[in-house]
mmCIF file of C-alpha atoms and ligand atoms in Angstrom:
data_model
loop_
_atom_site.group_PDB
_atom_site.id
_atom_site.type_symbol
_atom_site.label_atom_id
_atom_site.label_comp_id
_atom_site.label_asym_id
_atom_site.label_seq_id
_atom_site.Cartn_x
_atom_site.Cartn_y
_atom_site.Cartn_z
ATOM 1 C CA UNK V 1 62.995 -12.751 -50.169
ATOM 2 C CA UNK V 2 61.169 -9.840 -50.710
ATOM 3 C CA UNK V 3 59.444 -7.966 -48.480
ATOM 4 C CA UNK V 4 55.872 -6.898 -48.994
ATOM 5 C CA UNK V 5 55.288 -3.691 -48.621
ATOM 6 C CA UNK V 6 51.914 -1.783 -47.181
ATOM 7 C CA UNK V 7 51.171 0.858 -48.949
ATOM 8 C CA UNK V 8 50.374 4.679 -48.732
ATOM 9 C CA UNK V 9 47.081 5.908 -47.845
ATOM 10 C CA UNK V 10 43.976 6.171 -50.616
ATOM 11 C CA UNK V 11 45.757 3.958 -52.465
ATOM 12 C CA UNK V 12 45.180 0.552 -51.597
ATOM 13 C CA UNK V 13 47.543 -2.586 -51.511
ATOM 14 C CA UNK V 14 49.648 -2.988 -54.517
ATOM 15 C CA UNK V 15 51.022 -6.678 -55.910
ATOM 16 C CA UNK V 16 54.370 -7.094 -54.458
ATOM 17 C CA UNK V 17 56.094 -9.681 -56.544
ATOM 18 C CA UNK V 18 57.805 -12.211 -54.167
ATOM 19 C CA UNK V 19 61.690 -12.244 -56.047
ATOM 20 C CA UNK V 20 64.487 -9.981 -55.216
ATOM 21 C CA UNK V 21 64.863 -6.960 -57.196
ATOM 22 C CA UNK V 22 68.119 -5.652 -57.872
ATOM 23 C CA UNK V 23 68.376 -2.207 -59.700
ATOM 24 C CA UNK V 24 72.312 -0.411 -60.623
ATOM 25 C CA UNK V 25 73.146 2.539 -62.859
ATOM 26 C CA UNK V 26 76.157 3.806 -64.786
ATOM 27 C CA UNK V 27 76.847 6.672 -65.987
ATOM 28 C CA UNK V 28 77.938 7.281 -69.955
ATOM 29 C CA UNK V 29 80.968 9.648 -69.504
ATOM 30 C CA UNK V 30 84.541 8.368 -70.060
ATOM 31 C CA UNK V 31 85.142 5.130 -71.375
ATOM 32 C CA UNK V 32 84.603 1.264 -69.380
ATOM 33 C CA UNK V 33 87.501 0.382 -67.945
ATOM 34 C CA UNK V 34 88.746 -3.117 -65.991
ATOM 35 C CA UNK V 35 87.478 -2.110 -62.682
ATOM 36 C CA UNK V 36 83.980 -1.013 -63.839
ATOM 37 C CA UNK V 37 84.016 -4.773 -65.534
ATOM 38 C CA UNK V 38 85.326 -6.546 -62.531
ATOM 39 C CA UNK V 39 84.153 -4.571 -59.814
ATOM 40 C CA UNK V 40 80.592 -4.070 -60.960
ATOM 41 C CA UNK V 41 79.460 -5.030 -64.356
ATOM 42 C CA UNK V 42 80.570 -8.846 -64.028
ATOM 43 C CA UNK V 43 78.798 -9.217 -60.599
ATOM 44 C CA UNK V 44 75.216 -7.624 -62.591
ATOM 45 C CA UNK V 45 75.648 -10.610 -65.543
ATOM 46 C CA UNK V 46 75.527 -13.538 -62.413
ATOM 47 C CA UNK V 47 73.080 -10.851 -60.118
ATOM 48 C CA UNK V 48 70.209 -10.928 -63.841
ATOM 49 C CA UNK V 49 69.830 -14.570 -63.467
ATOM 50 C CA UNK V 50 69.543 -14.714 -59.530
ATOM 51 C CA UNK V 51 67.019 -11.945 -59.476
ATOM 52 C CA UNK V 52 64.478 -9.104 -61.681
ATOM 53 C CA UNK V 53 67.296 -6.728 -62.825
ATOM 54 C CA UNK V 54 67.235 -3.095 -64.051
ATOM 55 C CA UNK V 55 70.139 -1.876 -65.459
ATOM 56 C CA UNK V 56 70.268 1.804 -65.976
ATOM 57 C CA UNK V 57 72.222 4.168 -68.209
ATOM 58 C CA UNK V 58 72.050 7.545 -66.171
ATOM 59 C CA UNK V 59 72.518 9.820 -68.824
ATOM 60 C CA UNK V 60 70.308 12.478 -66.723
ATOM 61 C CA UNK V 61 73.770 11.727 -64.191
ATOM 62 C CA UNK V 62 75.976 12.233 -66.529
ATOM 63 C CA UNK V 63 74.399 15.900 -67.549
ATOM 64 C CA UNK V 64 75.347 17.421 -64.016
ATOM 65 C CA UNK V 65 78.803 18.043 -65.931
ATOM 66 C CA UNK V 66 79.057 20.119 -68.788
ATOM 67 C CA UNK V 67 78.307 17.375 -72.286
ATOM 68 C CA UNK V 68 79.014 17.988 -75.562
ATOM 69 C CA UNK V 69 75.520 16.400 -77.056
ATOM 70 C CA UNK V 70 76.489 14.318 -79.998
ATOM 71 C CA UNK V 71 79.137 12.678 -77.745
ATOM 72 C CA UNK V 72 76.745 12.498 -75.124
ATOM 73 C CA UNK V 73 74.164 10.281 -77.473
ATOM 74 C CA UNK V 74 77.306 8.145 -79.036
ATOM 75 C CA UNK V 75 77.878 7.033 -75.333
ATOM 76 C CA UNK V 76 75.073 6.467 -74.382
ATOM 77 C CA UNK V 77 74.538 4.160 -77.217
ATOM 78 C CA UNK V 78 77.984 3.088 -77.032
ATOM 79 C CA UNK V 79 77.700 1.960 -72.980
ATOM 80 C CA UNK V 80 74.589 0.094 -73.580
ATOM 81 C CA UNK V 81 75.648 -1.839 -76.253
ATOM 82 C CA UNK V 82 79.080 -3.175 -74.407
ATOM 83 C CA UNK V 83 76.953 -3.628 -71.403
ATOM 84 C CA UNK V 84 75.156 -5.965 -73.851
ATOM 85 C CA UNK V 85 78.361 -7.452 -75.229
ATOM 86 C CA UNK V 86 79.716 -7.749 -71.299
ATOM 87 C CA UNK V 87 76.792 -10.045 -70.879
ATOM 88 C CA UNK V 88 73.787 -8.286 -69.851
ATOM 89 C CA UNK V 89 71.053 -9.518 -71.892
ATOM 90 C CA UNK V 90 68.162 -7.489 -72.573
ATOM 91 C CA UNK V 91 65.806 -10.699 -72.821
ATOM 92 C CA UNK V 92 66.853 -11.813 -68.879
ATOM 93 C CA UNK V 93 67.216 -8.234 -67.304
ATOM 94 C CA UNK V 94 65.717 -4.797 -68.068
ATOM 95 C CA UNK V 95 68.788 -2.550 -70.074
ATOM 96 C CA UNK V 96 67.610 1.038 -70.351
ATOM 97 C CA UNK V 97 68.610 4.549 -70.619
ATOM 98 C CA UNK V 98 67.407 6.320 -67.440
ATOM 99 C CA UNK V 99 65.828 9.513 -69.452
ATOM 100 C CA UNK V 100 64.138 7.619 -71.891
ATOM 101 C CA UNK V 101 62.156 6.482 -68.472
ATOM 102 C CA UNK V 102 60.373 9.802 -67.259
ATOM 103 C CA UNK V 103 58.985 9.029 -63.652
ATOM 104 C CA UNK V 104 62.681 9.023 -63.016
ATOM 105 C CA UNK V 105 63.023 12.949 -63.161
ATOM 106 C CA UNK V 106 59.296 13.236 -61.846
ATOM 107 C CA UNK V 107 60.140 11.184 -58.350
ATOM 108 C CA UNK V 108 63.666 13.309 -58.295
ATOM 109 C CA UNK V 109 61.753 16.648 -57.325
ATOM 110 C CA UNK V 110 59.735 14.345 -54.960
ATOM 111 C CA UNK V 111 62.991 13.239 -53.366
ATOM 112 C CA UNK V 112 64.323 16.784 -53.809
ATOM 113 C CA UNK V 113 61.549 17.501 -51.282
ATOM 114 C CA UNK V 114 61.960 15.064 -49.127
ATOM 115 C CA UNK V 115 66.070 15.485 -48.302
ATOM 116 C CA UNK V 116 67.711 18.255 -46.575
ATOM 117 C CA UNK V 117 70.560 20.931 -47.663
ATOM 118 C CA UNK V 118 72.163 19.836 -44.718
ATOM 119 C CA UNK V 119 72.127 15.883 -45.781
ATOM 120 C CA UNK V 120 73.335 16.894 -49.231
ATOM 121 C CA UNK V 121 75.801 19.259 -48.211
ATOM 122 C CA UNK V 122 77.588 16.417 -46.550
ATOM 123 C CA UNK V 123 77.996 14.100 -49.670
ATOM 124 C CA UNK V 124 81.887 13.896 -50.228
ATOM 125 C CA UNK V 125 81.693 13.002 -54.014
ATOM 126 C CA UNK V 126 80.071 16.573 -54.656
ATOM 127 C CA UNK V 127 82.638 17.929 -52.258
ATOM 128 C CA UNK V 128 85.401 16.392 -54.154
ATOM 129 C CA UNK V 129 84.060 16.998 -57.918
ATOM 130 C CA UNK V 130 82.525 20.814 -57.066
ATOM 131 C CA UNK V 131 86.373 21.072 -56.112
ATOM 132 C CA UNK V 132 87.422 19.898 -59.578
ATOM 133 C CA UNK V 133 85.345 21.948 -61.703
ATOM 134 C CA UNK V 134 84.632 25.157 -62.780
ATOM 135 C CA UNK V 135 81.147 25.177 -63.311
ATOM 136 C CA UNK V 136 79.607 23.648 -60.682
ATOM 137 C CA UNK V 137 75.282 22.856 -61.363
ATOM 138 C CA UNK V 138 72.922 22.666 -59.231
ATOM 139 C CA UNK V 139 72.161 19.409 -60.536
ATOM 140 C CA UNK V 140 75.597 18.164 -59.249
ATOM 141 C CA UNK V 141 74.626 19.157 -55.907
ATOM 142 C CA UNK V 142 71.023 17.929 -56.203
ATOM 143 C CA UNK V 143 72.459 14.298 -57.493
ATOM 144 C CA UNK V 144 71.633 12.101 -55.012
ATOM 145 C CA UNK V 145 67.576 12.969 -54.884
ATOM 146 C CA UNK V 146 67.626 11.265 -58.410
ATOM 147 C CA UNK V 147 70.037 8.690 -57.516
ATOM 148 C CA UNK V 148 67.340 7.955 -55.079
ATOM 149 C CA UNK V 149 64.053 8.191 -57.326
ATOM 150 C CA UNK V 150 65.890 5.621 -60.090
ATOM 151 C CA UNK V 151 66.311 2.947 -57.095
ATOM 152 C CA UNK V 152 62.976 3.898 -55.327
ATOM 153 C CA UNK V 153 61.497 3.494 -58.551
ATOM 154 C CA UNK V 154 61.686 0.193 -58.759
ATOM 155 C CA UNK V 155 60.813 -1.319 -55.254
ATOM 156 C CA UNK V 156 64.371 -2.283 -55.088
ATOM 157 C CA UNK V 157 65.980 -4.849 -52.602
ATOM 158 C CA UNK V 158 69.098 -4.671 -53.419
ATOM 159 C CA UNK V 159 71.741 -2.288 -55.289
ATOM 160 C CA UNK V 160 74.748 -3.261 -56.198
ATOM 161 C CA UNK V 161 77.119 -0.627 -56.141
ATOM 162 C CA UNK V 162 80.723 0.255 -55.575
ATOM 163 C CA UNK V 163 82.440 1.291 -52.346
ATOM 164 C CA UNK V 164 82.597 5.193 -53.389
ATOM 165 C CA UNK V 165 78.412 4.898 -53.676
ATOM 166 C CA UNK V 166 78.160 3.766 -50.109
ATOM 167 C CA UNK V 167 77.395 7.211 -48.904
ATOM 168 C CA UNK V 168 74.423 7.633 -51.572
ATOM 169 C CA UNK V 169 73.381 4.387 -50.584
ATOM 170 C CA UNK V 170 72.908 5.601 -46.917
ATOM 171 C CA UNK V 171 71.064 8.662 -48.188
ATOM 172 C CA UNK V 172 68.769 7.034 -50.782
ATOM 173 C CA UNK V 173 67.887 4.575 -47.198
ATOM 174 C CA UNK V 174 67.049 7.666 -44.946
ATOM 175 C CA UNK V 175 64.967 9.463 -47.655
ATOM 176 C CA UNK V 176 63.062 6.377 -48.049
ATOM 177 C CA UNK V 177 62.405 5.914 -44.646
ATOM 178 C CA UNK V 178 61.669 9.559 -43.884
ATOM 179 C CA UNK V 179 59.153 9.455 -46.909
ATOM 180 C CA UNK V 180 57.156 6.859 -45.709
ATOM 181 C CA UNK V 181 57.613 8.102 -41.527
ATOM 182 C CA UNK V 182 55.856 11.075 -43.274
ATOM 183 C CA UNK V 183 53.541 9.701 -45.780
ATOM 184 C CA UNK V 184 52.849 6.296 -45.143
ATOM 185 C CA UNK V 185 54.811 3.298 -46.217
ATOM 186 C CA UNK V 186 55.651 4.050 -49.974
ATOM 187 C CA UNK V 187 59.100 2.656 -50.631
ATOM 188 C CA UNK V 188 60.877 -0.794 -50.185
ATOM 189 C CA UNK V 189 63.847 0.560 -48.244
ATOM 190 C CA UNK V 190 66.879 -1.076 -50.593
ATOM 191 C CA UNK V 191 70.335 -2.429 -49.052
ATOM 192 C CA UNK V 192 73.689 -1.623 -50.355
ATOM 193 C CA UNK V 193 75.460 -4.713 -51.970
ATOM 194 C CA UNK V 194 79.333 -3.867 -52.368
ATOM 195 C CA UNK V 195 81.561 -5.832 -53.290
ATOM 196 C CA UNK V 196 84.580 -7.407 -50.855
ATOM 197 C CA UNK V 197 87.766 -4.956 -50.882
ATOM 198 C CA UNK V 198 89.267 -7.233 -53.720
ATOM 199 C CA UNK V 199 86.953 -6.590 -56.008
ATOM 200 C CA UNK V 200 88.748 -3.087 -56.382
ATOM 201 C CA UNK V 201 90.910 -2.312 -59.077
ATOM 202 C CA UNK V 202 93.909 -0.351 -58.536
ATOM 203 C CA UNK V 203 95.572 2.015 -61.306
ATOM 204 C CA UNK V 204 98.785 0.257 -62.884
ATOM 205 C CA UNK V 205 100.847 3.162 -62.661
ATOM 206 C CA UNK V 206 100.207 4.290 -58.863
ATOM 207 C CA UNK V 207 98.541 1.011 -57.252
ATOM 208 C CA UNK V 208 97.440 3.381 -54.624
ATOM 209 C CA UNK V 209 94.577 4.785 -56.673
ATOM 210 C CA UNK V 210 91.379 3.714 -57.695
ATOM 211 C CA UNK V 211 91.349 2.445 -61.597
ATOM 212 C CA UNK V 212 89.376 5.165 -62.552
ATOM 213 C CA UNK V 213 87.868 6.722 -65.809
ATOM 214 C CA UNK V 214 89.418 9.975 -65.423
ATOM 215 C CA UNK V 215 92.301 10.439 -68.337
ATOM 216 C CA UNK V 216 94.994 11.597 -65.957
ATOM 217 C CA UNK V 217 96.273 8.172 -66.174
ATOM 218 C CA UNK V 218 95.727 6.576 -69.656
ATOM 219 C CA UNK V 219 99.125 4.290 -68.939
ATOM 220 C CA UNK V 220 97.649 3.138 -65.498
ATOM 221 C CA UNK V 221 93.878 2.343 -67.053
ATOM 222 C CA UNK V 222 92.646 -0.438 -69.004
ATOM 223 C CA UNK V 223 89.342 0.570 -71.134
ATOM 224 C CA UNK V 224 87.639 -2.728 -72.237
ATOM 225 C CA UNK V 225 87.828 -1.594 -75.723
ATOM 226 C CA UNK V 226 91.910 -0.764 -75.367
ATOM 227 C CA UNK V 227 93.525 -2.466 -78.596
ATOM 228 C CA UNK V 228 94.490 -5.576 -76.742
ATOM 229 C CA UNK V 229 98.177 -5.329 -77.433
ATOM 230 C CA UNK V 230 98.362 -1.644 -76.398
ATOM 231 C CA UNK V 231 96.703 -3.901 -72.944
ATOM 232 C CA UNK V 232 99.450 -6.435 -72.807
ATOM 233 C CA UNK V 233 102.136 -3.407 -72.954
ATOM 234 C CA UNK V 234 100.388 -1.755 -69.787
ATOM 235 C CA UNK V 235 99.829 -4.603 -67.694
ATOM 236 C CA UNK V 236 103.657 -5.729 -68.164
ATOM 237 C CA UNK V 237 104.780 -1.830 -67.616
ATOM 238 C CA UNK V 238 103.032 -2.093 -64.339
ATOM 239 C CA UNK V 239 104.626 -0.383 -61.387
ATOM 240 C CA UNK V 240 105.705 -3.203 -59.073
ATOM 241 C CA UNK V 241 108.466 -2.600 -55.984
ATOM 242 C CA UNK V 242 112.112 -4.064 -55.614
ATOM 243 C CA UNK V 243 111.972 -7.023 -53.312
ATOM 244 C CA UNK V 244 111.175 -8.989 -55.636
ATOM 245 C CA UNK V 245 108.372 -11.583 -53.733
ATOM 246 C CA UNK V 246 105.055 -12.591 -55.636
ATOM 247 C CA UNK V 247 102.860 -12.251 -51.854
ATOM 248 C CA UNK V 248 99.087 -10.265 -51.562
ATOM 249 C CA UNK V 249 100.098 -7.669 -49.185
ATOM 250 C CA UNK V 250 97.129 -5.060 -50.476
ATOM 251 C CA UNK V 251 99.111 -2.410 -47.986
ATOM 252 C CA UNK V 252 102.554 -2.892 -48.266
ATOM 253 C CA UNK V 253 102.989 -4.536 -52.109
ATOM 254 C CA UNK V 254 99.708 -2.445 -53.992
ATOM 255 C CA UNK V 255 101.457 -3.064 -57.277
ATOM 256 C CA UNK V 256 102.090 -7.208 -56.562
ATOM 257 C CA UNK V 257 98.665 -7.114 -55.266
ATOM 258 C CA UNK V 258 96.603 -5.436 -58.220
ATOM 259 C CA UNK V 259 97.855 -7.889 -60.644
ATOM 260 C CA UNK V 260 97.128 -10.754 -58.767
ATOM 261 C CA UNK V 261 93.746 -9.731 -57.333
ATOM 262 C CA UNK V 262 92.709 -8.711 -61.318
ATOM 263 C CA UNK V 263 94.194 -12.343 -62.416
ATOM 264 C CA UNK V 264 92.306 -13.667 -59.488
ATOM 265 C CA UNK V 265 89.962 -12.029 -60.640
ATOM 266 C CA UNK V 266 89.892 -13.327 -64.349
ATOM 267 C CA UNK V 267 90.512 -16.885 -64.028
ATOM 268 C CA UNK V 268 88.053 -17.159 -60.584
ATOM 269 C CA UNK V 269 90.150 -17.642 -57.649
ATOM 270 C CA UNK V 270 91.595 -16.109 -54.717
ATOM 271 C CA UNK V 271 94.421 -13.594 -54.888
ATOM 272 C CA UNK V 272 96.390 -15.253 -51.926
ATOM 273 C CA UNK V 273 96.009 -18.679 -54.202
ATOM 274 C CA UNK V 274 96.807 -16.879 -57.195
ATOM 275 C CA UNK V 275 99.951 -15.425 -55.412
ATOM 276 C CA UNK V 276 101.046 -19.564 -54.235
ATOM 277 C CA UNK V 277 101.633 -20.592 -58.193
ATOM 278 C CA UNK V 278 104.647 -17.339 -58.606
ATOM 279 C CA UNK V 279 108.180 -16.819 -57.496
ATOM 280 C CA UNK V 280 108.750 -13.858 -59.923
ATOM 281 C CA UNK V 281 106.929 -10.800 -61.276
ATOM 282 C CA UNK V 282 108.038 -11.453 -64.802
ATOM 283 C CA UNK V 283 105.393 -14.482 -64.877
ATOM 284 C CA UNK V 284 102.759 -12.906 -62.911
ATOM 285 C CA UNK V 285 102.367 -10.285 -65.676
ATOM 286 C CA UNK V 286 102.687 -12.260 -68.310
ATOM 287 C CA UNK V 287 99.569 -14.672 -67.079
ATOM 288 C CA UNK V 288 97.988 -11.555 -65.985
ATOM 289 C CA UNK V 289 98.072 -9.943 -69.497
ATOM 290 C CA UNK V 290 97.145 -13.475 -70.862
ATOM 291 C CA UNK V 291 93.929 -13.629 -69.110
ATOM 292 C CA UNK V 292 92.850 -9.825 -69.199
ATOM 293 C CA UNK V 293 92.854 -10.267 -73.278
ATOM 294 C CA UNK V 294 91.234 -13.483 -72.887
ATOM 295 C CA UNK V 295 88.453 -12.048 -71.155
ATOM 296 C CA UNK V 296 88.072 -8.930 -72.920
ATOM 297 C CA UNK V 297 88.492 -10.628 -77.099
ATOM 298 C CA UNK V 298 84.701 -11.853 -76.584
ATOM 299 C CA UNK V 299 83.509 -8.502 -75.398
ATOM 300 C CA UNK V 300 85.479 -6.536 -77.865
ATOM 301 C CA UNK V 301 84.230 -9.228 -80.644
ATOM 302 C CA UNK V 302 80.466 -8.476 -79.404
ATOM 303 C CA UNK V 303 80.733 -5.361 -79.082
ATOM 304 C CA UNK V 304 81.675 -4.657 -82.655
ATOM 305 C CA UNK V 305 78.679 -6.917 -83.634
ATOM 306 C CA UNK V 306 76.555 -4.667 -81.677
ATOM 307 C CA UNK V 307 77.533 -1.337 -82.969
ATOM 308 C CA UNK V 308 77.159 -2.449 -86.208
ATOM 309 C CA UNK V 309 73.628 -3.030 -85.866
ATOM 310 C CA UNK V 310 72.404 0.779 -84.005
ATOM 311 C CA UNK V 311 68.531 -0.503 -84.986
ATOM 312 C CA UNK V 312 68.787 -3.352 -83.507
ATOM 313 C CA UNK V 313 69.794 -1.653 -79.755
ATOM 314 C CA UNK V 314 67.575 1.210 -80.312
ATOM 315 C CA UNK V 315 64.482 -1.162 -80.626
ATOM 316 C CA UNK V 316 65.901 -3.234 -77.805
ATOM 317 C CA UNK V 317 66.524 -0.031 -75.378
ATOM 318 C CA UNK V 318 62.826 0.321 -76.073
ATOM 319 C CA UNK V 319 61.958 -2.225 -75.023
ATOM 320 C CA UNK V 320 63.589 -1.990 -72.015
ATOM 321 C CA UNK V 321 62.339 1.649 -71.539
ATOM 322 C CA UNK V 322 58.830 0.189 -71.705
ATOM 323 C CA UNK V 323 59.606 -2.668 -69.375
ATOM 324 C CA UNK V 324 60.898 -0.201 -66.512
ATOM 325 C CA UNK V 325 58.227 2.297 -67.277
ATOM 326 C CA UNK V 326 55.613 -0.463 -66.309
ATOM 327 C CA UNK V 327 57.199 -0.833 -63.372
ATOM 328 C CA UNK V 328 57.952 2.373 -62.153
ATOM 329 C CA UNK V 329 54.884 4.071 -63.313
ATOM 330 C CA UNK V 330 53.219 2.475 -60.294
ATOM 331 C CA UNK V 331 55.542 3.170 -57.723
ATOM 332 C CA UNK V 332 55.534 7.043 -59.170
ATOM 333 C CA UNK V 333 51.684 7.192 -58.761
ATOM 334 C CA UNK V 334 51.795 5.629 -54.920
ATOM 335 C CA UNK V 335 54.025 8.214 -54.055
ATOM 336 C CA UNK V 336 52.118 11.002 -55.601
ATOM 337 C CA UNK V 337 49.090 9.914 -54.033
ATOM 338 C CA UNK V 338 51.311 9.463 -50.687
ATOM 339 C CA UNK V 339 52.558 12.887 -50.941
ATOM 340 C CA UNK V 340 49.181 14.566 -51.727
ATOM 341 C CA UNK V 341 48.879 15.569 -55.395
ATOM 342 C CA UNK V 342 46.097 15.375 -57.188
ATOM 343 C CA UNK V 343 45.377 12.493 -59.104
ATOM 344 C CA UNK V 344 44.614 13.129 -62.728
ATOM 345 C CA UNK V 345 41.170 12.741 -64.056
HETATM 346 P P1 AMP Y 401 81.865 4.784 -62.246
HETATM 347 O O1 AMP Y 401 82.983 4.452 -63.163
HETATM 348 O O2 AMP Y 401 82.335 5.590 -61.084
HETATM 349 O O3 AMP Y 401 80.636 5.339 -62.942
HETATM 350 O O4 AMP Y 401 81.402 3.414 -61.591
HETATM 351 C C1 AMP Y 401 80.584 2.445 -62.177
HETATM 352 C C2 AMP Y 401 80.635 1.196 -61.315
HETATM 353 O O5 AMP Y 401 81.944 0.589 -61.355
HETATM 354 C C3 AMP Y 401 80.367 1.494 -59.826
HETATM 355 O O6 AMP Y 401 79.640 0.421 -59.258
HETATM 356 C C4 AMP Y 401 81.760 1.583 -59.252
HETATM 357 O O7 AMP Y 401 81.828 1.366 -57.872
HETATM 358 C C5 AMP Y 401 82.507 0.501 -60.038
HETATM 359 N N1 AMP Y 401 83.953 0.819 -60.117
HETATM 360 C C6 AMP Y 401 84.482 1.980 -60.567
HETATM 361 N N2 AMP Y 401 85.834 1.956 -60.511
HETATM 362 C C7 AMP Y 401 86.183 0.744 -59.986
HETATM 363 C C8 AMP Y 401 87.436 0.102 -59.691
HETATM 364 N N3 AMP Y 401 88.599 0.690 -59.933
HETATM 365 N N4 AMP Y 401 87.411 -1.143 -59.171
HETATM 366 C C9 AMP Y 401 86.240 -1.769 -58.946
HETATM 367 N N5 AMP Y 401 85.021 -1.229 -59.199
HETATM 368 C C10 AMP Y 401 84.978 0.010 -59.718
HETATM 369 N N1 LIG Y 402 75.905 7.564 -58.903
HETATM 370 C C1 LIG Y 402 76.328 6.320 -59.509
HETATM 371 C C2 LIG Y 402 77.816 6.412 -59.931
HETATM 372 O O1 LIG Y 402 78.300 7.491 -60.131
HETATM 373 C C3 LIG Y 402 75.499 6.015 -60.725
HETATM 374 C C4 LIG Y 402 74.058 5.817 -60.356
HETATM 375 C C5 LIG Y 402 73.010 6.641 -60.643
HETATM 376 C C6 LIG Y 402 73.516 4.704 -59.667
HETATM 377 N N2 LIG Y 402 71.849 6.131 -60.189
HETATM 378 C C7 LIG Y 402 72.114 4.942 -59.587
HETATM 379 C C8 LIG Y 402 74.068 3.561 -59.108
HETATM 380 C C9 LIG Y 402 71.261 4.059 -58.934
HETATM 381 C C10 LIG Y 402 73.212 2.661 -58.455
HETATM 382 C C11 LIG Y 402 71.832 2.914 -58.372
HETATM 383 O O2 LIG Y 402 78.446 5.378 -60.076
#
């Protein structure tokens, strides 16, 4: 249930609507793969109907990185449209492209304000991706403040988020409370919501990694638009080990373990009751492969329905854009007024 919240001075009580709200982003650089479906975007399509979703394309994100811009726009497009074809309809939750939205940059120098060098400075994913590049933004380092702004926005309860986003979780939580020690109460302070460790799926290739959308590992990734026989090959060329037992043993079998958490996974059970119906690895992959296409035809089948209609998601992005800007254009004012600008005439 919701919390109400009181709000900052001069301002007055606002109507605190009495339902959960979740909010999640995703950024539109490198393609969806199996673990961004299983991991996060299937969990959203149950989380729309339990609660007032906002789904959020963070292209803004996405531009701490160097981005060619006609590849940036096709992804955009392209991620919204199979988040539509994964599910996520625009009619139950609130699909938009985080730009298109503009309180979301205006509350980032807010938030900007509000956390330290020293708070930043300790974030490990700008640690391990300043490491990685060559040009390294300010906005990479500055991240986080408008990670925080597009979930303050929205008087969020509840994000739900991968493990690796636990950190900016924390963060986004002291900013908000700092902001309204200082200020006045301003924001609903918002809960991380990550998923158990078998939600996580593990490259084919080296089971020890994170199925991620880097390219060092095309063989060990599964995009949800992968031809699906190219999808079959991978999943049966999955790295396994010699003893030859079907058993979930996450630490000492990762390769035995992957496939039978993502066919868990697939067809909606367990991995250790997945594991009971297999005496061989053969099988396992076969089922494995079986189910990952089965899930994936639909989406691929939407998905081409979708981007043959670009119209038809532009209107419904802005529609979505309006539906978040009604929302957050509240929230932005309370914390202006919190912070002390001056209202406009
Ligand atoms: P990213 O691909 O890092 O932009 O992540 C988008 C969402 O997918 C986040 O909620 C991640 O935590 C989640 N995610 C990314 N990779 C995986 C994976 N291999 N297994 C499960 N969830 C993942
Ligand atoms: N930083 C997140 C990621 O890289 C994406 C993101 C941006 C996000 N804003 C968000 C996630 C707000 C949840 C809520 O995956």
């Amino acid at each position: 249930m919701r919390r109400a919240v009181a709000v900052g001075t001069g301002v007055g009580h606002y109507p605190v609507p009495l339902v959960t709200r979740v909010f999640s982003g995703i950024q539109p650089s490198g393609a969806l793969h199996l673990g961004n479906l299983l991991g996060a975007v299937r969990n959203w399509v149950v989380d729309q109907h339990e609660a007032d979703s906002f789904f959020c394309v963070v292209d803004l994100h996405a531009l701490t990185t160097p981005q060619d811009p006609a590849a940036l726009r096709a992804a955009t497009v392209g991620l919204a449209q199979l988040l539509m074809a994964c599910g996520l309809d625009p009619e139950v939750c609130t699909l938009f492209v985080q730009s298109q939205v503009a309180a979301h940059t205006e509350l980032a120098w807010l938030m900007e304000c509000t956390v330290s060098f020293g708070e930043l400075r300790r974030m490990t994913q700008f640690k391990d991706k300043s490491d990685r590049s060559d040009f390294v933004s300010a906005a990479l380092f500055t991240y986080p403040a408008l990670m925080a702004a597009d979930i303050l926005l929205y008087d969020t309860d509840r994000v739900p988020v991968g493990d690796d986003q636990r950190q900016h979780l924390e963060l986004t939580r002291d900013v908000a409370i700092r902001f309204n020690s200082r200020y006045g109460d301003t924001f609903v302070v918002p809960e991380a919501v990550i998923p158990k460790a078998g939600a996580r799926v593990m490259d084919l290739q080296s089971p020890t990694n994170k199925m991620s959308k880097s390219l060092d590992s095309p063989q060990g990734t599964i995009g949800v638009l992968d031809d699906l026989e190219q999808i079959d090959k991978k999943i049966k060329r999955a790295v396994t080990d010699t003893d030859g037992e079907v058993r979930f043993d996450p630490s000492n079998k990762p390769g035995v373990s992957n496939l039978l958490s993502i066919l868990a996974a697939c067809t909606g059970r367990t991995p250790e009751q997945t594991a009971e119906g297999y005496s061989q690895y053969g099988p396992l992959k076969s089922d494995t492969a079986a189910a990952v296409v089965e899930v994936l035809t639909p989406i691929q089948q939407r998905y081409r329905e979708l981007a043959g209609d670009p119209a038809e998601t532009a209107r419904l992005l802005a529609l979505g854009a309006d539906k978040a800007a009604a929302v957050a254009g509240p929230v932005l004012q309370r914390a202006r007024a919190a912070i002390g600008l001056l209202p406009r005439a």
